[in-house]
Amino acid sequence: MLEDETVPAEVRAHIPRVLKRIPHQRSVDILIDAFRSGDPAVRAAALKGLTRLREHGPSLTFTNAFLKQHALNEAHRIYEFSTWLAPFESYRGRRGSAVSLLARTLEARRSEAIDRLFRILGLIHSPKEMYWTQLTLAHHDKEKHSTGVDYLDSVLDKDLKNVVIPIFDHPERMLERGRVTFGVEATDAAGAIRVLIHSKETWMTACAVGAAAELKLRELARDIAELAQRSGGDIEAVARAAAVSLG
Protein backbone atom coordinates (compact mmCIF):
# COMPACT_ATOMS: atom_id res chain seq x y z
CA MET A 1 0.00 0.00 0.00
CA LEU A 2 2.87 2.39 0.71
CA GLU A 3 4.19 1.86 -2.81
CA ASP A 4 0.74 2.01 -4.46
CA GLU A 5 0.24 5.58 -5.69
CA THR A 6 -3.43 4.86 -6.39
CA VAL A 7 -3.96 4.72 -2.62
CA PRO A 8 -4.69 8.25 -1.32
CA ALA A 9 -1.64 9.94 0.19
CA GLU A 10 -3.49 10.69 3.43
CA VAL A 11 -4.09 6.93 3.86
CA ARG A 12 -0.50 5.99 3.00
CA ALA A 13 0.81 8.57 5.49
CA HIS A 14 -0.95 6.72 8.33
CA ILE A 15 0.75 3.39 7.60
CA PRO A 16 4.17 4.38 9.10
CA ARG A 17 2.33 5.37 12.29
CA VAL A 18 1.21 1.76 12.59
CA LEU A 19 4.54 0.20 11.59
CA LYS A 20 6.44 2.25 14.18
CA ARG A 21 4.48 0.32 16.85
CA ILE A 22 5.62 -3.02 15.46
CA PRO A 23 9.27 -3.42 16.59
CA HIS A 24 10.32 -5.83 13.86
CA GLN A 25 13.13 -5.71 11.30
CA ARG A 26 10.58 -5.87 8.50
CA SER A 27 9.05 -2.60 9.79
CA VAL A 28 12.47 -0.95 9.53
CA ASP A 29 13.05 -2.20 6.00
CA ILE A 30 9.60 -1.13 4.78
CA LEU A 31 9.92 2.36 6.27
CA ILE A 32 13.38 2.89 4.81
CA ASP A 33 11.96 2.04 1.39
CA ALA A 34 8.97 4.32 2.07
CA PHE A 35 11.26 7.27 2.70
CA ARG A 36 12.01 7.25 -1.02
CA SER A 37 8.36 8.12 -1.71
CA GLY A 38 7.69 11.27 -3.69
CA ASP A 39 4.95 12.36 -1.29
CA PRO A 40 6.27 14.64 1.51
CA ALA A 41 3.68 13.46 4.05
CA VAL A 42 4.62 9.79 3.53
CA ARG A 43 8.34 10.57 3.74
CA ALA A 44 7.91 12.59 6.93
CA ALA A 45 5.81 9.88 8.59
CA ALA A 46 8.28 7.17 7.55
CA LEU A 47 11.22 9.08 9.03
CA LYS A 48 9.41 9.70 12.32
CA GLY A 49 8.48 6.03 12.44
CA LEU A 50 12.08 4.99 11.91
CA THR A 51 13.22 7.31 14.70
CA ARG A 52 10.77 5.70 17.13
CA LEU A 53 11.88 2.19 16.15
CA ARG A 54 15.53 3.22 16.56
CA GLU A 55 14.83 4.49 20.06
CA HIS A 56 12.64 1.61 21.24
CA GLY A 57 14.05 -1.35 19.29
CA PRO A 58 17.66 -1.85 20.40
CA SER A 59 17.87 -5.22 18.65
CA LEU A 60 16.86 -3.82 15.27
CA THR A 61 19.43 -3.18 12.56
CA PHE A 62 19.77 0.17 10.81
CA THR A 63 22.70 -0.58 8.53
CA ASN A 64 20.71 -0.27 5.30
CA ALA A 65 22.87 1.34 2.60
CA PHE A 66 19.93 3.53 1.61
CA LEU A 67 20.25 5.48 4.87
CA LYS A 68 23.63 6.88 3.93
CA GLN A 69 22.35 7.79 0.47
CA HIS A 70 19.32 9.47 2.01
CA ALA A 71 21.65 11.53 4.22
CA LEU A 72 23.70 12.55 1.18
CA ASN A 73 20.49 13.45 -0.66
CA GLU A 74 19.39 15.74 2.18
CA ALA A 75 22.82 17.39 2.24
CA HIS A 76 22.43 17.96 -1.50
CA ARG A 77 19.08 19.66 -0.88
CA ILE A 78 20.61 21.90 1.79
CA TYR A 79 23.26 23.08 -0.68
CA GLU A 80 20.60 23.64 -3.34
CA PHE A 81 18.39 25.72 -1.04
CA SER A 82 21.41 27.75 0.09
CA THR A 83 22.37 28.44 -3.54
CA TRP A 84 18.84 29.51 -4.48
CA LEU A 85 18.50 31.60 -1.33
CA ALA A 86 21.75 33.55 -1.86
CA PRO A 87 20.38 36.09 -4.43
CA PHE A 88 17.47 36.95 -2.12
CA GLU A 89 19.23 37.23 1.25
CA SER A 90 18.85 41.02 1.36
CA TYR A 91 15.07 40.77 0.85
CA ARG A 92 14.24 38.60 3.86
CA GLY A 93 13.34 41.50 6.13
CA ARG A 94 10.94 43.18 3.67
CA ARG A 95 7.58 42.12 5.04
CA GLY A 96 4.74 42.14 2.55
CA SER A 97 7.16 41.54 -0.30
CA ALA A 98 6.82 38.54 -2.63
CA VAL A 99 10.62 38.26 -2.80
CA SER A 100 10.79 38.25 1.02
CA LEU A 101 8.18 35.48 1.07
CA LEU A 102 10.25 33.44 -1.38
CA ALA A 103 13.42 33.98 0.68
CA ARG A 104 11.72 32.95 3.92
CA THR A 105 10.18 29.91 2.22
CA LEU A 106 13.59 28.80 0.96
CA GLU A 107 15.05 29.30 4.41
CA ALA A 108 12.25 27.24 5.96
CA ARG A 109 12.76 24.41 3.45
CA ARG A 110 16.48 24.43 4.17
CA SER A 111 15.77 24.14 7.91
CA GLU A 112 13.42 21.23 7.24
CA ALA A 113 16.14 19.50 5.19
CA ILE A 114 18.59 19.99 8.08
CA ASP A 115 16.07 18.41 10.47
CA ARG A 116 15.69 15.41 8.15
CA LEU A 117 19.46 15.11 7.80
CA PHE A 118 19.95 14.87 11.55
CA ARG A 119 17.08 12.40 11.92
CA ILE A 120 18.74 10.16 9.33
CA LEU A 121 22.15 10.53 10.96
CA GLY A 122 20.43 9.59 14.22
CA LEU A 123 19.30 6.32 12.63
CA ILE A 124 22.86 5.56 11.54
CA HIS A 125 24.36 6.55 14.90
CA SER A 126 22.36 7.67 17.96
CA PRO A 127 19.11 9.68 17.82
CA LYS A 128 19.77 11.37 21.15
CA GLU A 129 23.37 12.27 20.30
CA MET A 130 22.40 13.67 16.91
CA TYR A 131 19.53 15.66 18.41
CA TRP A 132 21.94 17.13 20.95
CA THR A 133 24.44 17.88 18.17
CA GLN A 134 21.82 19.69 16.09
CA LEU A 135 20.90 21.89 19.06
CA THR A 136 24.57 22.58 19.75
CA LEU A 137 25.27 23.60 16.16
CA ALA A 138 22.36 26.04 16.27
CA HIS A 139 23.85 27.69 19.36
CA HIS A 140 25.51 31.10 19.06
CA ASP A 141 28.19 30.15 21.57
CA LYS A 142 31.33 29.46 19.52
CA GLU A 143 32.69 26.88 21.95
CA LYS A 144 29.46 24.86 21.95
CA HIS A 145 29.22 25.14 18.18
CA SER A 146 32.78 23.87 17.86
CA THR A 147 31.94 20.92 20.14
CA GLY A 148 29.11 19.92 17.80
CA VAL A 149 31.38 20.09 14.76
CA ASP A 150 34.03 18.01 16.54
CA TYR A 151 31.44 15.34 17.37
CA LEU A 152 30.37 15.05 13.73
CA ASP A 153 34.01 14.85 12.73
CA SER A 154 34.51 11.92 15.12
CA VAL A 155 31.51 9.78 14.11
CA LEU A 156 30.77 10.39 10.41
CA ASP A 157 32.48 8.40 7.68
CA LYS A 158 34.57 10.20 5.08
CA ASP A 159 31.82 10.60 2.48
CA LEU A 160 29.34 12.14 4.93
CA LYS A 161 31.99 14.18 6.70
CA ASN A 162 33.04 15.88 3.46
CA VAL A 163 29.54 17.19 2.74
CA VAL A 164 27.93 17.59 6.18
CA ILE A 165 30.62 19.38 8.20
CA PRO A 166 31.11 22.34 5.78
CA ILE A 167 27.40 23.17 6.17
CA PHE A 168 28.04 24.08 9.80
CA ASP A 169 31.78 24.66 10.11
CA HIS A 170 32.36 26.83 7.04
CA PRO A 171 28.97 28.21 5.93
CA GLU A 172 30.71 30.91 3.91
CA ARG A 173 32.10 28.13 1.69
CA MET A 174 28.80 26.33 1.18
CA LEU A 175 28.26 27.57 -2.37
CA GLU A 176 31.76 26.49 -3.36
CA ARG A 177 31.33 23.08 -1.71
CA GLY A 178 27.93 22.61 -3.36
CA ARG A 179 29.45 23.29 -6.77
CA VAL A 180 32.43 20.98 -6.27
CA THR A 181 30.56 18.11 -4.60
CA PHE A 182 27.12 18.16 -6.19
CA GLY A 183 27.52 20.38 -9.23
CA VAL A 184 25.16 23.00 -7.79
CA GLU A 185 26.15 26.14 -9.64
CA ALA A 186 25.81 29.62 -8.13
CA THR A 187 23.12 31.68 -9.83
CA ASP A 188 21.46 35.07 -9.92
CA ALA A 189 17.84 35.86 -9.03
CA ALA A 190 16.53 35.06 -12.52
CA GLY A 191 18.39 31.74 -12.65
CA ALA A 192 17.10 30.67 -9.24
CA ILE A 193 13.50 31.61 -10.05
CA ARG A 194 13.69 29.83 -13.41
CA VAL A 195 14.37 26.62 -11.47
CA LEU A 196 11.89 27.27 -8.67
CA ILE A 197 8.88 27.95 -10.90
CA HIS A 198 9.13 24.29 -11.91
CA SER A 199 9.07 23.12 -8.28
CA LYS A 200 6.76 20.22 -7.43
CA GLU A 201 5.59 22.27 -4.45
CA THR A 202 2.70 24.56 -5.39
CA TRP A 203 3.53 27.13 -2.70
CA MET A 204 7.17 27.41 -3.81
CA THR A 205 6.12 27.86 -7.43
CA ALA A 206 3.63 30.59 -6.51
CA CYS A 207 6.25 32.44 -4.43
CA ALA A 208 8.78 32.24 -7.26
CA VAL A 209 6.30 33.55 -9.84
CA GLY A 210 5.29 36.42 -7.56
CA ALA A 211 8.94 37.30 -6.94
CA ALA A 212 9.66 37.34 -10.69
CA ALA A 213 6.85 39.83 -11.23
CA GLU A 214 7.93 42.00 -8.30
CA LEU A 215 11.55 42.10 -9.51
CA LYS A 216 10.40 42.80 -13.10
CA LEU A 217 12.44 39.89 -14.47
CA ARG A 218 11.18 40.20 -18.03
CA GLU A 219 13.58 37.51 -19.23
CA LEU A 220 11.27 35.05 -17.44
CA ALA A 221 8.08 36.29 -19.12
CA ARG A 222 7.96 33.42 -21.63
CA ASP A 223 8.61 30.76 -18.94
CA ILE A 224 5.81 32.18 -16.79
CA ALA A 225 3.40 32.50 -19.73
CA GLU A 226 4.01 28.82 -20.56
CA LEU A 227 3.46 27.93 -16.90
CA ALA A 228 0.10 29.74 -16.97
CA GLN A 229 -0.98 27.74 -20.02
CA ARG A 230 -0.20 24.30 -18.61
CA SER A 231 -1.18 24.90 -14.96
CA GLY A 232 -4.51 25.08 -13.25
CA GLY A 233 -6.03 26.50 -10.09
CA ASP A 234 -4.11 29.01 -8.03
CA ILE A 235 -0.87 28.64 -9.98
CA GLU A 236 -2.61 29.54 -13.23
CA ALA A 237 -4.07 32.69 -11.65
CA VAL A 238 -0.74 33.80 -10.18
CA ALA A 239 1.16 33.02 -13.38
CA ARG A 240 -1.31 34.90 -15.60
CA ALA A 241 -1.16 37.96 -13.35
CA ALA A 242 2.66 37.84 -13.39
CA ALA A 243 2.73 37.39 -17.17
CA VAL A 244 0.60 40.51 -17.61
CA SER A 245 2.87 42.43 -15.19
CA LEU A 246 5.94 41.39 -17.17
CA GLY A 247 4.40 42.30 -20.50
mmCIF file of C-alpha atoms in Angstrom, residues 48-173:
data_model
loop_
_atom_site.group_PDB
_atom_site.id
_atom_site.type_symbol
_atom_site.label_atom_id
_atom_site.label_comp_id
_atom_site.label_asym_id
_atom_site.label_seq_id
_atom_site.Cartn_x
_atom_site.Cartn_y
_atom_site.Cartn_z
ATOM 1 C CA LYS A 48 9.409 9.703 12.317
ATOM 2 C CA GLY A 49 8.477 6.027 12.440
ATOM 3 C CA LEU A 50 12.084 4.986 11.906
ATOM 4 C CA THR A 51 13.219 7.306 14.703
ATOM 5 C CA ARG A 52 10.770 5.701 17.132
ATOM 6 C CA LEU A 53 11.881 2.195 16.147
ATOM 7 C CA ARG A 54 15.533 3.219 16.557
ATOM 8 C CA GLU A 55 14.827 4.494 20.065
ATOM 9 C CA HIS A 56 12.639 1.605 21.241
ATOM 10 C CA GLY A 57 14.046 -1.346 19.295
ATOM 11 C CA PRO A 58 17.656 -1.848 20.404
ATOM 12 C CA SER A 59 17.875 -5.223 18.651
ATOM 13 C CA LEU A 60 16.859 -3.817 15.269
ATOM 14 C CA THR A 61 19.435 -3.183 12.559
ATOM 15 C CA PHE A 62 19.767 0.174 10.810
ATOM 16 C CA THR A 63 22.700 -0.575 8.526
ATOM 17 C CA ASN A 64 20.706 -0.272 5.298
ATOM 18 C CA ALA A 65 22.869 1.342 2.601
ATOM 19 C CA PHE A 66 19.928 3.531 1.608
ATOM 20 C CA LEU A 67 20.248 5.480 4.873
ATOM 21 C CA LYS A 68 23.631 6.884 3.929
ATOM 22 C CA GLN A 69 22.347 7.788 0.467
ATOM 23 C CA HIS A 70 19.317 9.473 2.014
ATOM 24 C CA ALA A 71 21.651 11.529 4.223
ATOM 25 C CA LEU A 72 23.699 12.553 1.181
ATOM 26 C CA ASN A 73 20.495 13.454 -0.656
ATOM 27 C CA GLU A 74 19.389 15.737 2.184
ATOM 28 C CA ALA A 75 22.821 17.386 2.244
ATOM 29 C CA HIS A 76 22.430 17.959 -1.498
ATOM 30 C CA ARG A 77 19.077 19.661 -0.881
ATOM 31 C CA ILE A 78 20.607 21.895 1.785
ATOM 32 C CA TYR A 79 23.258 23.081 -0.680
ATOM 33 C CA GLU A 80 20.601 23.644 -3.342
ATOM 34 C CA PHE A 81 18.394 25.716 -1.038
ATOM 35 C CA SER A 82 21.412 27.748 0.089
ATOM 36 C CA THR A 83 22.367 28.440 -3.536
ATOM 37 C CA TRP A 84 18.836 29.508 -4.485
ATOM 38 C CA LEU A 85 18.502 31.600 -1.331
ATOM 39 C CA ALA A 86 21.754 33.546 -1.861
ATOM 40 C CA PRO A 87 20.380 36.086 -4.428
ATOM 41 C CA PHE A 88 17.474 36.950 -2.123
ATOM 42 C CA GLU A 89 19.230 37.229 1.253
ATOM 43 C CA SER A 90 18.851 41.018 1.355
ATOM 44 C CA TYR A 91 15.073 40.774 0.846
ATOM 45 C CA ARG A 92 14.243 38.597 3.858
ATOM 46 C CA GLY A 93 13.341 41.498 6.129
ATOM 47 C CA ARG A 94 10.943 43.182 3.670
ATOM 48 C CA ARG A 95 7.583 42.119 5.040
ATOM 49 C CA GLY A 96 4.742 42.144 2.552
ATOM 50 C CA SER A 97 7.164 41.539 -0.305
ATOM 51 C CA ALA A 98 6.820 38.542 -2.631
ATOM 52 C CA VAL A 99 10.615 38.260 -2.798
ATOM 53 C CA SER A 100 10.789 38.248 1.015
ATOM 54 C CA LEU A 101 8.183 35.478 1.072
ATOM 55 C CA LEU A 102 10.253 33.438 -1.378
ATOM 56 C CA ALA A 103 13.417 33.976 0.677
ATOM 57 C CA ARG A 104 11.720 32.947 3.918
ATOM 58 C CA THR A 105 10.178 29.906 2.223
ATOM 59 C CA LEU A 106 13.587 28.798 0.958
ATOM 60 C CA GLU A 107 15.052 29.303 4.412
ATOM 61 C CA ALA A 108 12.246 27.235 5.960
ATOM 62 C CA ARG A 109 12.756 24.405 3.454
ATOM 63 C CA ARG A 110 16.483 24.425 4.173
ATOM 64 C CA SER A 111 15.770 24.138 7.911
ATOM 65 C CA GLU A 112 13.419 21.226 7.244
ATOM 66 C CA ALA A 113 16.136 19.501 5.195
ATOM 67 C CA ILE A 114 18.591 19.993 8.076
ATOM 68 C CA ASP A 115 16.069 18.413 10.473
ATOM 69 C CA ARG A 116 15.694 15.410 8.146
ATOM 70 C CA LEU A 117 19.456 15.115 7.802
ATOM 71 C CA PHE A 118 19.947 14.866 11.551
ATOM 72 C CA ARG A 119 17.081 12.400 11.922
ATOM 73 C CA ILE A 120 18.739 10.161 9.327
ATOM 74 C CA LEU A 121 22.154 10.530 10.965
ATOM 75 C CA GLY A 122 20.429 9.586 14.219
ATOM 76 C CA LEU A 123 19.302 6.324 12.629
ATOM 77 C CA ILE A 124 22.858 5.562 11.541
ATOM 78 C CA HIS A 125 24.362 6.545 14.902
ATOM 79 C CA SER A 126 22.364 7.672 17.960
ATOM 80 C CA PRO A 127 19.106 9.678 17.817
ATOM 81 C CA LYS A 128 19.775 11.367 21.153
ATOM 82 C CA GLU A 129 23.372 12.273 20.299
ATOM 83 C CA MET A 130 22.395 13.675 16.913
ATOM 84 C CA TYR A 131 19.531 15.664 18.409
ATOM 85 C CA TRP A 132 21.943 17.132 20.954
ATOM 86 C CA THR A 133 24.441 17.878 18.170
ATOM 87 C CA GLN A 134 21.824 19.689 16.089
ATOM 88 C CA LEU A 135 20.901 21.893 19.059
ATOM 89 C CA THR A 136 24.566 22.576 19.750
ATOM 90 C CA LEU A 137 25.274 23.602 16.158
ATOM 91 C CA ALA A 138 22.356 26.036 16.271
ATOM 92 C CA HIS A 139 23.850 27.695 19.364
ATOM 93 C CA HIS A 140 25.511 31.105 19.060
ATOM 94 C CA ASP A 141 28.192 30.149 21.567
ATOM 95 C CA LYS A 142 31.331 29.459 19.518
ATOM 96 C CA GLU A 143 32.691 26.877 21.946
ATOM 97 C CA LYS A 144 29.459 24.857 21.952
ATOM 98 C CA HIS A 145 29.217 25.145 18.178
ATOM 99 C CA SER A 146 32.775 23.865 17.865
ATOM 100 C CA THR A 147 31.943 20.921 20.138
ATOM 101 C CA GLY A 148 29.109 19.924 17.799
ATOM 102 C CA VAL A 149 31.385 20.091 14.756
ATOM 103 C CA ASP A 150 34.025 18.005 16.544
ATOM 104 C CA TYR A 151 31.440 15.339 17.369
ATOM 105 C CA LEU A 152 30.369 15.055 13.731
ATOM 106 C CA ASP A 153 34.009 14.848 12.728
ATOM 107 C CA SER A 154 34.510 11.924 15.122
ATOM 108 C CA VAL A 155 31.513 9.780 14.109
ATOM 109 C CA LEU A 156 30.771 10.394 10.411
ATOM 110 C CA ASP A 157 32.476 8.403 7.684
ATOM 111 C CA LYS A 158 34.569 10.197 5.077
ATOM 112 C CA ASP A 159 31.816 10.601 2.480
ATOM 113 C CA LEU A 160 29.338 12.139 4.926
ATOM 114 C CA LYS A 161 31.993 14.177 6.697
ATOM 115 C CA ASN A 162 33.044 15.878 3.458
ATOM 116 C CA VAL A 163 29.542 17.185 2.738
ATOM 117 C CA VAL A 164 27.932 17.591 6.176
ATOM 118 C CA ILE A 165 30.621 19.380 8.198
ATOM 119 C CA PRO A 166 31.113 22.340 5.783
ATOM 120 C CA ILE A 167 27.404 23.174 6.167
ATOM 121 C CA PHE A 168 28.038 24.077 9.800
ATOM 122 C CA ASP A 169 31.779 24.655 10.107
ATOM 123 C CA HIS A 170 32.359 26.835 7.043
ATOM 124 C CA PRO A 171 28.971 28.211 5.931
ATOM 125 C CA GLU A 172 30.707 30.910 3.915
ATOM 126 C CA ARG A 173 32.104 28.128 1.691
#
